[in-house]
């Protein structure tokens, strides 16, 4: 069972992450992929602040876990999660995000940002890269894990399923892929276009150890990552993280137009009020459990 204090600490970080994203969305002169950022926030926070062995003061530590944001359009969500962990400076992100020559591009670039393992943005490539990294770690006798975050829409790319076959064939138990299953693509709901269900069964058929979770329930997220199979086991793990696009923002949840957008002052005020109400509830629940 997840430790309640730790869960509340992570919920507070997820709250800060969402608040920071919302503030940036109001100040930035352009669109931000808010919908999918809000859906993957809780899992990203658990990974960077609880699960992964990483050290912002020693970013090249050979034993570190590796994280690849295959849904690279969610870059700023990753930048902020990493800033909260001490990798980057949030003020610099706000000042430079998306501007010409900024290190904080709309898609992550490993050349400009030490600590980012791989440049992504063209969907469908992250899992193949992760299979290679996991196989290389195996070959070198290393024990760290490779984590890959994909969008469910992204898994419409055939290359994902080639990588899924490869990960299984190579017996890569050190590979953990997460699909942010928010059931929305860029301009449609997934079941109205690609009919992905029964989604988890597809991965099972490819030989993966599949775990389905509520990707907004921090207790369940922590429990799941705390109980991953050992990295030297021989079956890769796929976590279907069932989420809601735009989670916790009243005017954004499940709205197709909020794949990406920008905030007015009124939007920001509403979003901050929505988030505060949710976090107050989470704090109350934590007190009841004490
Ligand atoms: C190869 C490729 N095709 C198209 C795009 C444009 N694109 C950016 S986000 C997106 C939708 C992705 O949906 P999903 O993976 O479900 O992400 P989420 O809904 O979680 O944001 C598309 C098609 C891209 N980045 N790369």
Tab-separated table of N, CA, C and O in Angstrom, residues 131-132 134-136 138 163-174 233-236:
chain	number	residue	atom	x	y	z
A	131	UNK	N	13.399	0.333	-26.946
A	131	UNK	CA	13.780	-1.077	-27.117
A	131	UNK	C	15.298	-1.162	-27.305
A	131	UNK	O	15.980	-1.988	-26.674
A	132	UNK	N	15.829	-0.261	-28.117
A	132	UNK	CA	17.285	-0.249	-28.322
A	132	UNK	C	18.030	0.043	-27.035
A	132	UNK	O	19.030	-0.617	-26.703
A	134	UNK	N	16.986	-0.401	-23.961
A	134	UNK	CA	16.806	-1.495	-22.997
A	134	UNK	C	17.692	-2.686	-23.382
A	134	UNK	O	18.308	-3.327	-22.519
A	135	UNK	N	17.775	-2.960	-24.692
A	135	UNK	CA	18.623	-4.076	-25.142
A	135	UNK	C	20.095	-3.776	-24.847
A	135	UNK	O	20.854	-4.661	-24.422
A	136	UNK	N	20.478	-2.492	-25.046
A	136	UNK	CA	21.878	-2.110	-24.788
A	136	UNK	C	22.204	-2.248	-23.303
A	136	UNK	O	23.293	-2.719	-22.931
A	138	UNK	N	20.813	-4.269	-21.178
A	138	UNK	CA	20.912	-5.713	-20.919
A	138	UNK	C	22.302	-6.244	-21.274
A	138	UNK	O	22.957	-6.948	-20.502
A	163	UNK	N	7.949	-2.193	-32.604
A	163	UNK	CA	8.742	-2.103	-31.362
A	163	UNK	C	8.156	-3.033	-30.301
A	163	UNK	O	8.899	-3.658	-29.529
A	164	UNK	N	6.824	-3.124	-30.254
A	164	UNK	CA	6.182	-4.009	-29.259
A	164	UNK	C	6.627	-5.449	-29.495
A	164	UNK	O	6.944	-6.179	-28.542
A	165	UNK	N	6.668	-5.857	-30.743
A	165	UNK	CA	7.147	-7.219	-31.057
A	165	UNK	C	8.602	-7.386	-30.652
A	165	UNK	O	8.997	-8.413	-30.089
A	166	UNK	N	9.403	-6.358	-30.935
A	166	UNK	CA	10.835	-6.424	-30.609
A	166	UNK	C	11.072	-6.527	-29.112
A	166	UNK	O	11.890	-7.330	-28.654
A	167	UNK	N	10.355	-5.709	-28.349
A	167	UNK	CA	10.525	-5.708	-26.891
A	167	UNK	C	10.207	-7.066	-26.297
A	167	UNK	O	10.891	-7.541	-25.381
A	168	UNK	N	9.177	-7.697	-26.827
A	168	UNK	CA	8.796	-9.036	-26.358
A	168	UNK	C	9.835	-10.071	-26.805
A	168	UNK	O	10.302	-10.885	-25.988
A	169	UNK	N	10.214	-10.005	-28.080
A	169	UNK	CA	11.153	-11.007	-28.608
A	169	UNK	C	12.484	-10.975	-27.865
A	169	UNK	O	13.111	-12.014	-27.633
A	170	UNK	N	12.906	-9.763	-27.460
A	170	UNK	CA	14.199	-9.634	-26.781
A	170	UNK	C	14.089	-9.859	-25.272
A	170	UNK	O	15.089	-9.804	-24.556
A	171	UNK	N	12.870	-10.071	-24.793
A	171	UNK	CA	12.682	-10.377	-23.361
A	171	UNK	C	13.080	-9.229	-22.449
A	171	UNK	O	13.745	-9.433	-21.429
A	172	UNK	N	12.650	-8.003	-22.814
A	172	UNK	CA	13.141	-6.816	-22.108
A	172	UNK	C	12.288	-6.439	-20.890
A	172	UNK	O	11.455	-5.527	-20.936
A	173	UNK	N	12.521	-7.121	-19.791
A	173	UNK	CA	11.804	-6.808	-18.546
A	173	UNK	C	12.219	-5.475	-17.945
A	173	UNK	O	11.582	-4.982	-17.009
A	174	UNK	N	13.301	-4.890	-18.469
A	174	UNK	CA	13.744	-3.563	-17.994
A	174	UNK	C	13.038	-2.419	-18.726
A	174	UNK	O	13.353	-1.258	-18.514
A	233	UNK	N	13.725	-9.316	-15.140
A	233	UNK	CA	12.731	-10.290	-15.625
A	233	UNK	C	12.692	-10.219	-17.160
A	233	UNK	O	13.370	-9.383	-17.760
A	234	UNK	N	11.918	-11.092	-17.770
A	234	UNK	CA	12.066	-11.173	-19.229
A	234	UNK	C	10.795	-10.827	-20.019
A	234	UNK	O	10.670	-11.194	-21.187
A	235	UNK	N	9.870	-10.100	-19.390
A	235	UNK	CA	8.683	-9.641	-20.130
A	235	UNK	C	8.542	-8.130	-19.946
A	235	UNK	O	8.530	-7.645	-18.805
A	236	UNK	N	8.451	-7.349	-21.034
A	236	UNK	CA	8.271	-5.904	-20.880
A	236	UNK	C	6.888	-5.578	-20.337
A	236	UNK	O	5.939	-6.344	-20.548
